[in-house]
């Protein structure tokens, strides 16, 4: 099973397609990209994720050839591409606004790039028709861009940028202009096309859900720096900083001082061999249920089974399953304890790094890993508080629970039964609990 | 390379045919009138050094001593200023009403303002000669409705010049103000009224400041050309109206005194430098804001 | 939409009456049988006949037309280049001077422009005639073209050009195949503006035309200085008529294109 995993970044023999080497880009005094080093491999679907102004668009424009780095080098297939103008690069870009030429038909838009390098009319026509077919636009070939819908325009832009079979395709917020429903369907279409054509995709987005859905790896950026580069699962489950934990998904951060626990963690907590138990559904919200369904039922017959191994977690340990009430809890040893408030028991994280001993740390807790109950449960970490707010999201409910010292903790439950659990309501005194492996300890 | 050529061609054209001619004007303004072709001395044929040594400021001294020129400059400034204010007073309400008109009417209204702009300037000024003369349509009309019993003398007075300038330059005032007002978000006025402004106060505190750039652009587009206007004072102002454009034209064509005409032009240009620079800065700001 | 207040209605009505009454009177009295322009003596088209028999006017019209076509064409090329430089040129040496030379001629009194060009032409020994008028007209009308075109370029979505470059087009191809077709309406209006400015110009032409070339405005000028003449009324009516037809036709064409585009967009939205 291991050999089917697509992970060239773990393979030392693999040569990256793109290599940013200590790249810095300044606009006057403003540092858009700050000493950035990054490798992107062939056939990757790589996402640059960050808030606006974090430098992700600048990186893309440097790859396309519209900006040159102030310092450092960018290599494409081992060659420094600084100074190569945009029209001489084997890189194509899909623009955020799509930038379809309004005076040309869909057919001519797609043929535009091909005509620049070849005058073989037959070959061009063949290639354009192939692209039209790939993006299911055959019917609209003779229309002008303003005569088709937004979703179709998006596909024309994709077809046009893929027509020249670039080594690398850049997508600048490719789905930003589409409404939520269409965006979801299009995400899978994009992944499908990427897999079919074998092109390396680099996508720029500020939408974390989009990045997590489509990408093989995500680079989370902030203020011109890459904060973390990893697979979506690692980014979500093992963020390396409070910034990443906070940027991706919902999180509660509890600050305190770490203390190393006596013995290193052993046993089930680090075992990666066990099959995933039922708790898995709670742990991986990405890709979402509709997406998985679409893929399995619609796409799987065409493109084969979903390679979600890429995004799979090391299976959770037994202790991480929802604690059965009133059953005695066995606390695994190792990890750290966090003293976070006077008169409160320390919080235990069994995979916290003991080297953090004595430091100020933050414990990052995903709401779906925090259980909520009216009676005191048996768990590694149990705290009492009061329900301040309830957000009902349909499939999930999020409770905002205020602890005695004012700390707010979010707990999420899946609404698996149609009739909502009405036993917990505003102002109720409740217990929140989580396992020893649920939280991530982050250096502040 | 291409970029350099792209910049160089229009640049060179404007340098050669817009900027360098001013240098020529300046040089001739320092020369003396002569009965020759060309009618001034010295020329470059006399050799550069001889030419340079014979240049002097005699013509400027002459201009400062003859109060005809002083009066012409002052009266041009006065006429241009008053006409600009009048044009603004006529143009602003029109631009405002156009911007508030139902959306469907706006293209038509805009076209009605632009149409006179495309028709011949000369013809539009000429049209007023028949209206303003003693037996013209305006006097006939006023006599007929009984407001006056004697024909008014309007043609060949400064009043006729004001009317002519307001009439011919009105589109230049309306268009920039309209485009500023058109961009104005209507909810700003509603917000001001919601916050307790009266209509008039909202107009004064919100609409006017936000159309400032349009007012500035429009006023310069009227004031600067009006200052050197020739056709309007010649046709409508008669001998009684002194304007520097007319003086220059007559100095050049009737008296054939090219050096004095050049000196008149140089001083007019100096007067224009300040408004020109202000106008150019205003334009550039708008271009950059648009980008 | 909101209805106009009475004040707005009054200011619009008075404003348009002021703008159009003089031209209306010109047109009406061009059909007057009397030589006295302010006394109506019955309908007649005799002044049009006389105008068409007047060789001097026809010659002048021909000179004017040639000058206008040539100068507005050159001005459109130069003005479009200048607009491109202004909007896309970035920083270069003397940029402020350049933009100053673009904006100054828009408002420069014609007597100054005319005088300075004449003195230049005499200084370099260029014979005055059609060529000198063309040079003079090109110089000031290119600035108008560049203002019109640059206002379009400012709103031009730059990513279209980048897309063309990205797809392998050279900078020149990107301009020729993408930018130019899209800004074409602005370039055409620039040409039309330059054309009418050239047709209209009296002062600059008076300075730069030699004895060998007389333009129509110069001809009109020499006769209107002597007072109102019915022949000039007839000529004005023809010019006003041509311009009106042109402007109305152009705006109808634009409107139709806009309506068609809106319809297409609706259809596309429904199809989606």
PDB file of C-alpha atoms in Angstrom, chain B residues 34-40 45 256:
ATOM      1  CA  UNK B  34      12.742  95.237 -39.479  1.00  0.00           C
ATOM      2  CA  UNK B  35      11.508  95.812 -42.997  1.00  0.00           C
ATOM      3  CA  UNK B  36      12.635  92.477 -44.269  1.00  0.00           C
ATOM      4  CA  UNK B  37      11.539  88.886 -44.697  1.00  0.00           C
ATOM      5  CA  UNK B  38      11.241  87.682 -41.982  1.00  0.00           C
ATOM      6  CA  UNK B  39      10.315  91.048 -40.499  1.00  0.00           C
ATOM      7  CA  UNK B  40      12.713  91.077 -37.591  1.00  0.00           C
ATOM      8  CA  UNK B  45      22.061  84.407 -40.758  1.00  0.00           C
ATOM      9  CA  UNK B 256       3.204  93.080 -38.658  1.00  0.00           C
TER      10      UNK B 256
END
